[in-house]
Short mmCIF file of C-alpha atoms in Angstrom, two decimals:
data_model
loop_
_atom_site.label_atom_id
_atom_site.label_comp_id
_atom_site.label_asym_id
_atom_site.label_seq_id
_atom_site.Cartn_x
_atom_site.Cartn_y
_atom_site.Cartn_z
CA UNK A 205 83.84 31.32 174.94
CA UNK A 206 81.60 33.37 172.53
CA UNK A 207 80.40 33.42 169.13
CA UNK A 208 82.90 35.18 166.78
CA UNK A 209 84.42 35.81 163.52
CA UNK A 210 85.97 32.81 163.91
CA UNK A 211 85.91 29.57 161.82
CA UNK A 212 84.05 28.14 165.57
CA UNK A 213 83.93 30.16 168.39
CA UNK A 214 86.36 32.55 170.22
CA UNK A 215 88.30 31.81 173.03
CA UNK A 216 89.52 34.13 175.17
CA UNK A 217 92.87 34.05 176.86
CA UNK A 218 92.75 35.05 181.04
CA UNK A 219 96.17 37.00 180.94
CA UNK A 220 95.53 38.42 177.61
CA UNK A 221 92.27 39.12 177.19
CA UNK A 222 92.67 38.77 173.62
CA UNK A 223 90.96 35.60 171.53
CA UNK A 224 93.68 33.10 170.92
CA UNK A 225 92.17 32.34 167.42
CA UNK A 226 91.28 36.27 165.82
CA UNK A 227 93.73 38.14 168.34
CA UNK A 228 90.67 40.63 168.82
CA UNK A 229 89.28 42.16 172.26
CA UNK A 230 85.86 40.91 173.53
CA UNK A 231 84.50 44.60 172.50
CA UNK A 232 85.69 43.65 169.46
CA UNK A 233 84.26 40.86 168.73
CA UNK A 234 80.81 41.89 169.79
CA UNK A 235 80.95 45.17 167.73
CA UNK A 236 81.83 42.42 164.55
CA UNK A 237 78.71 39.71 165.42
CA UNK A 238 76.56 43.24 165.43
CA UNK A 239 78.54 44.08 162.42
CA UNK A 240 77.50 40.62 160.77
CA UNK A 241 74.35 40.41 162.00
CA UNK A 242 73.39 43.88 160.28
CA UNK A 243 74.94 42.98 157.21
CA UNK A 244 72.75 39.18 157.14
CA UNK A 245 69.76 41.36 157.81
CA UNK A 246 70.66 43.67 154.73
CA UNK A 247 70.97 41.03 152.31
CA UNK A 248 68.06 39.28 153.42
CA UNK A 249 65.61 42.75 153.29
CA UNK A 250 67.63 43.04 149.94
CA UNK A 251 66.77 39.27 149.29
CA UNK A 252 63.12 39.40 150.03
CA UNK A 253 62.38 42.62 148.41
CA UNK A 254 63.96 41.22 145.33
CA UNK A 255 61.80 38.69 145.66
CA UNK A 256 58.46 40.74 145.90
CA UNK A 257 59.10 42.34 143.27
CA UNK A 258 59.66 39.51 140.95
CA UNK A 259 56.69 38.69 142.49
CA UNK A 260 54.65 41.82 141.81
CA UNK A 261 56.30 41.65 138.55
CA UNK A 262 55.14 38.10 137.41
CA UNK A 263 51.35 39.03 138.89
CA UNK A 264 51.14 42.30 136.51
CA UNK A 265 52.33 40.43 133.58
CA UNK A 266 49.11 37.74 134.43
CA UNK A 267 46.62 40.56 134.87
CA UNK A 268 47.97 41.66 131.75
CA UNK A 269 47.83 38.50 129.79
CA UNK A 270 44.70 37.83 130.85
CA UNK A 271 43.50 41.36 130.28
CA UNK A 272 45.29 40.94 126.38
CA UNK A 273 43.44 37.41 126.40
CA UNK A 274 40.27 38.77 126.66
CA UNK A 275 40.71 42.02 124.91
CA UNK A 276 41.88 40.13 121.95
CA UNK A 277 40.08 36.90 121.76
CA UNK A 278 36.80 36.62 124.40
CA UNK A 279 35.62 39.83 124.42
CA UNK A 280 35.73 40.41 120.72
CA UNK A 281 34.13 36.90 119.73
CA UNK A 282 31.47 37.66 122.25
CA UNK A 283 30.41 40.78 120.46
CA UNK A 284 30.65 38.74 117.24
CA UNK A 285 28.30 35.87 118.43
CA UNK A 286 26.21 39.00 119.69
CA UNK A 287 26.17 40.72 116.57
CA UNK A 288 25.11 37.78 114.42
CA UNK A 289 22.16 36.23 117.02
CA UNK A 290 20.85 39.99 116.24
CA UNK A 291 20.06 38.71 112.62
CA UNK A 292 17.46 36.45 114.45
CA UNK A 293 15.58 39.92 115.93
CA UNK A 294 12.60 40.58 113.07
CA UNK A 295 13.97 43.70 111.02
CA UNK A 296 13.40 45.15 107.73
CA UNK A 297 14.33 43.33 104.61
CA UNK A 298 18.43 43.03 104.15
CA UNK A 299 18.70 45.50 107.77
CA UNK A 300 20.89 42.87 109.60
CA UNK A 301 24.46 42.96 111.37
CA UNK A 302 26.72 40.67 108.81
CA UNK A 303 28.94 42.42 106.88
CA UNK A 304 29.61 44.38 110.43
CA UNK A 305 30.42 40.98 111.66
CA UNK A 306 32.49 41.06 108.40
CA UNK A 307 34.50 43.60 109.05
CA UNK A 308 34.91 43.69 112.25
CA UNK A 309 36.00 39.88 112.47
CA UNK A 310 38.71 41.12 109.78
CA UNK A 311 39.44 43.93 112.17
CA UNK A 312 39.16 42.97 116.09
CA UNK A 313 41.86 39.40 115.38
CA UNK A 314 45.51 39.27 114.18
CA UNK A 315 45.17 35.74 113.25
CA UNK A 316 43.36 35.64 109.68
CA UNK A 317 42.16 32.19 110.32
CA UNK A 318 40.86 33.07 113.37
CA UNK A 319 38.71 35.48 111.75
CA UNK A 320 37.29 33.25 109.32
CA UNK A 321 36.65 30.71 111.76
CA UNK A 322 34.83 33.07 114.00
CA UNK A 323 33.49 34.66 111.08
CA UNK A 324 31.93 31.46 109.61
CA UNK A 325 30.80 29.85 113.09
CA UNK A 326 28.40 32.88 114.06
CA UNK A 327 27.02 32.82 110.61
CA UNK A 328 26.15 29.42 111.03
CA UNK A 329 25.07 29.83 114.07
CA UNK A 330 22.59 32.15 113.28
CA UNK A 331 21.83 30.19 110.37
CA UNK A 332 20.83 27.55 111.24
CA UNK A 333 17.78 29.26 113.43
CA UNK A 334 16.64 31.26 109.92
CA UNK A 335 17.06 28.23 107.62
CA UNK A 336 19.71 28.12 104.68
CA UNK A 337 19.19 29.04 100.69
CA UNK A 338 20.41 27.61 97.71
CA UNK A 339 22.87 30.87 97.06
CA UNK A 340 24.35 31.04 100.85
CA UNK A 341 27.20 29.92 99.30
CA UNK A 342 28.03 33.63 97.65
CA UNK A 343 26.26 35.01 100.59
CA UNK A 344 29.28 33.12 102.73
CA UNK A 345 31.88 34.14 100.05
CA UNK A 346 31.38 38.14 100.24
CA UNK A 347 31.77 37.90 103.81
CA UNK A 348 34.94 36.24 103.76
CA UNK A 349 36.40 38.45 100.82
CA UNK A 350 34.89 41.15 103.33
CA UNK A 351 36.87 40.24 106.33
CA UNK A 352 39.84 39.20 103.94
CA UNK A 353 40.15 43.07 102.99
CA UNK A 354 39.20 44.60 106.05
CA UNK A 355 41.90 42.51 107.95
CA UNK A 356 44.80 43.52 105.69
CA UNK A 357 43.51 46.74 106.19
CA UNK A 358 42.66 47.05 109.84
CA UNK A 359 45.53 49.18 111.01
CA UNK A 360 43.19 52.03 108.72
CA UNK A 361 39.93 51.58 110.35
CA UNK A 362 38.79 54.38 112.70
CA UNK A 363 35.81 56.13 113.34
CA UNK A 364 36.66 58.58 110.94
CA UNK A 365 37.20 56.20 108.01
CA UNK A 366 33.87 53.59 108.97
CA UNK A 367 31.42 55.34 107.19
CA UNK A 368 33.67 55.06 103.82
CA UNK A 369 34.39 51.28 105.21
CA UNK A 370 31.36 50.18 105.84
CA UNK A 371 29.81 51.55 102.10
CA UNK A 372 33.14 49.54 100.60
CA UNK A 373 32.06 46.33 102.44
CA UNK A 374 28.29 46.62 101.96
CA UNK A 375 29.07 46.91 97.91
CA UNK A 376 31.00 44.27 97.84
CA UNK A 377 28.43 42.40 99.66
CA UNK A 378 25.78 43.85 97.28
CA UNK A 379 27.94 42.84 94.13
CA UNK A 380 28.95 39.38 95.08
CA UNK A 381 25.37 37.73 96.61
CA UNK A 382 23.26 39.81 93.91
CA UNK A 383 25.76 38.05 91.35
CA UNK A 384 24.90 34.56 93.15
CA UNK A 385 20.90 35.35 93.09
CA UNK A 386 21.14 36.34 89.59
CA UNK A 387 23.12 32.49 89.12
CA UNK A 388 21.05 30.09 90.93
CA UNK A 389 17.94 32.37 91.71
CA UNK A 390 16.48 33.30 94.87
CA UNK A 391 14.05 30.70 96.17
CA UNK A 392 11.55 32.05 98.48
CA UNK A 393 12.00 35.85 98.10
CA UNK A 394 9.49 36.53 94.90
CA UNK A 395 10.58 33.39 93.39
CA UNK A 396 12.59 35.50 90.98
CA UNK A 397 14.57 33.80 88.37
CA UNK A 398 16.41 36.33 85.62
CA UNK A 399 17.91 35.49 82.30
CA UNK A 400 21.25 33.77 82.09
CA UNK A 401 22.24 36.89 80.35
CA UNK A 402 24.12 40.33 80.82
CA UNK A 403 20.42 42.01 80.39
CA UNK A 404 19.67 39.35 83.47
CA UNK A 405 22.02 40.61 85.27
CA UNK A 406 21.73 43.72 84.99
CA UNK A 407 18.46 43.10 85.53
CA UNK A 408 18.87 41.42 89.00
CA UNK A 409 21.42 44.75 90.20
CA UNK A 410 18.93 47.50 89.30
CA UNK A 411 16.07 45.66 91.18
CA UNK A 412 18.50 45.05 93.97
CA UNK A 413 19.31 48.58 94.60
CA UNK A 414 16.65 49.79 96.63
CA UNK A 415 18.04 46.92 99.42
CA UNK A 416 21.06 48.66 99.34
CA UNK A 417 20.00 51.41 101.73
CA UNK A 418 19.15 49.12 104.27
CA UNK A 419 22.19 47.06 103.76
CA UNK A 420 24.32 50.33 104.68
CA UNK A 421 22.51 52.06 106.71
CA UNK A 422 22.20 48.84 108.89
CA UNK A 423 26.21 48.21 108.70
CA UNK A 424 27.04 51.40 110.47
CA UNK A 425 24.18 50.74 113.20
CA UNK A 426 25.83 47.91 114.07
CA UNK A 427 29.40 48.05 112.91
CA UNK A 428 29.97 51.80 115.24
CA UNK A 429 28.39 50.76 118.72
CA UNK A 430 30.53 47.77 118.02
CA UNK A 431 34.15 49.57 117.35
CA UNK A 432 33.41 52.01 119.99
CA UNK A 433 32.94 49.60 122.87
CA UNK A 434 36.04 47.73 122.06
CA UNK A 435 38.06 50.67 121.78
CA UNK A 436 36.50 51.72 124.96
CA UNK A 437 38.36 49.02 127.19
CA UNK A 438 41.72 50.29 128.64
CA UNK A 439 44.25 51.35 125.86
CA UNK A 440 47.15 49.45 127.52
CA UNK A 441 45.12 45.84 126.64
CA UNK A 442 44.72 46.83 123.24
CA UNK A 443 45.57 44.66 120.38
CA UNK A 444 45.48 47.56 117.83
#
């Protein structure tokens, strides 16, 4: 009696030689367990190598996530957080990293709210160090219209095209928070106050414009470094 292709075992008949149950020769029946044996240890190579690759498969995609995770959310927040503590390093007057943290919280997240929040948080952040002003509210506002237009925009920005960027977003910035010091004055810096006028206004631009420089010039210091490293990291964890 022997293993076999049968439902139990083989048995084998003396005058025969042939198994009563299959009808096959004892050759026969050991070529087939061989047979069957080959064919379980097939499917189970088969099975198993299925199985490492799902495997394989499922670890790439979590390198990847996490790669996309912190391509797209820690990595760019950190150089945001970065960017805005440098406003607490002394510098010249108006030479300070925000409306690079503008745009590039417009540009680095999908999620607009995201960007604001980020946006907002590292202002305040830093603010709360320098001290706040009585206009920080327009100061606050041209940042967000900043990041507003530079997210809508962000499939545009390149090396090639920050220069013209960053001169857009530092006007704005220049037109917006020079409208708010001409409004509620500027406490503490000259202790200006102009005419409620178009004269005043006018007024408060033209003596404005020689910060301007410094507002640009300081943009793209801090707004190139910062778009080359994160388009440094490997292309295949890129958001953009």
């Amino acid at each position: 009696m022997i293993d076999s292709p049968c439902n139990d075992i083989c048995t084998i008949d003396s005058e025969s030689g042939l198994c009563v149950g299959c009808g096959r020769t004892p050759n026969e029946i050991t070529n087939w367990i061989h047979y069957s044996n080959n064919q379980k240890k097939i499917i189970l190579n088969a099975l198993k190598k299925r199985r490492n690759n799902i495997n394989n498969m499922l670890d790439n995609r979590t390198m990847n996530n996490l790669f996309n995770v912190a391509k797209t959310q820690i990595f760019p927040i950190g150089l945001i957080l970065i960017l805005a503590l440098a406003r607490l390093i002394p510098h010249p007057p108006n030479f300070t990293p925000i409306i690079a943290v503008a745009i590039m919280s417009g540009y680095f997240f999908k999620n607009i709210n995201l960007s604001f929040i980020i946006l907002l948080i590292s202002m305040l952040i830093a603010d709360t160090f320098i001290g706040f002003y009585e206009n920080i509210i327009f100061v606050y506002a041209s940042l967000l219209l900043i990041t507003y237009i530079f997210h809508k925009f962000s499939s545009k920005i390149n090396f090639k095209n920050l220069f013209i960027s960053g001169f857009a977003g530092s006007l704005l910035f220049f037109i917006v928070s020079n409208f708010g010091v001409w409004l509620l004055g500027s406490p503490g810096v000259n202790d200006i106050a102009y005419e409620k006028s178009f004269s005043g206004l006018i007024q408060c631009y033209v003596l404005a414009i020689p910060f301007f420089g410094n507002t640009f010039l300081s943009t793209l210091v801090f707004a190139y470094p910062a778009l080359y490293i994160y388009k440094a990291l490997p292309a295949q964890f890129s958001s953009r």
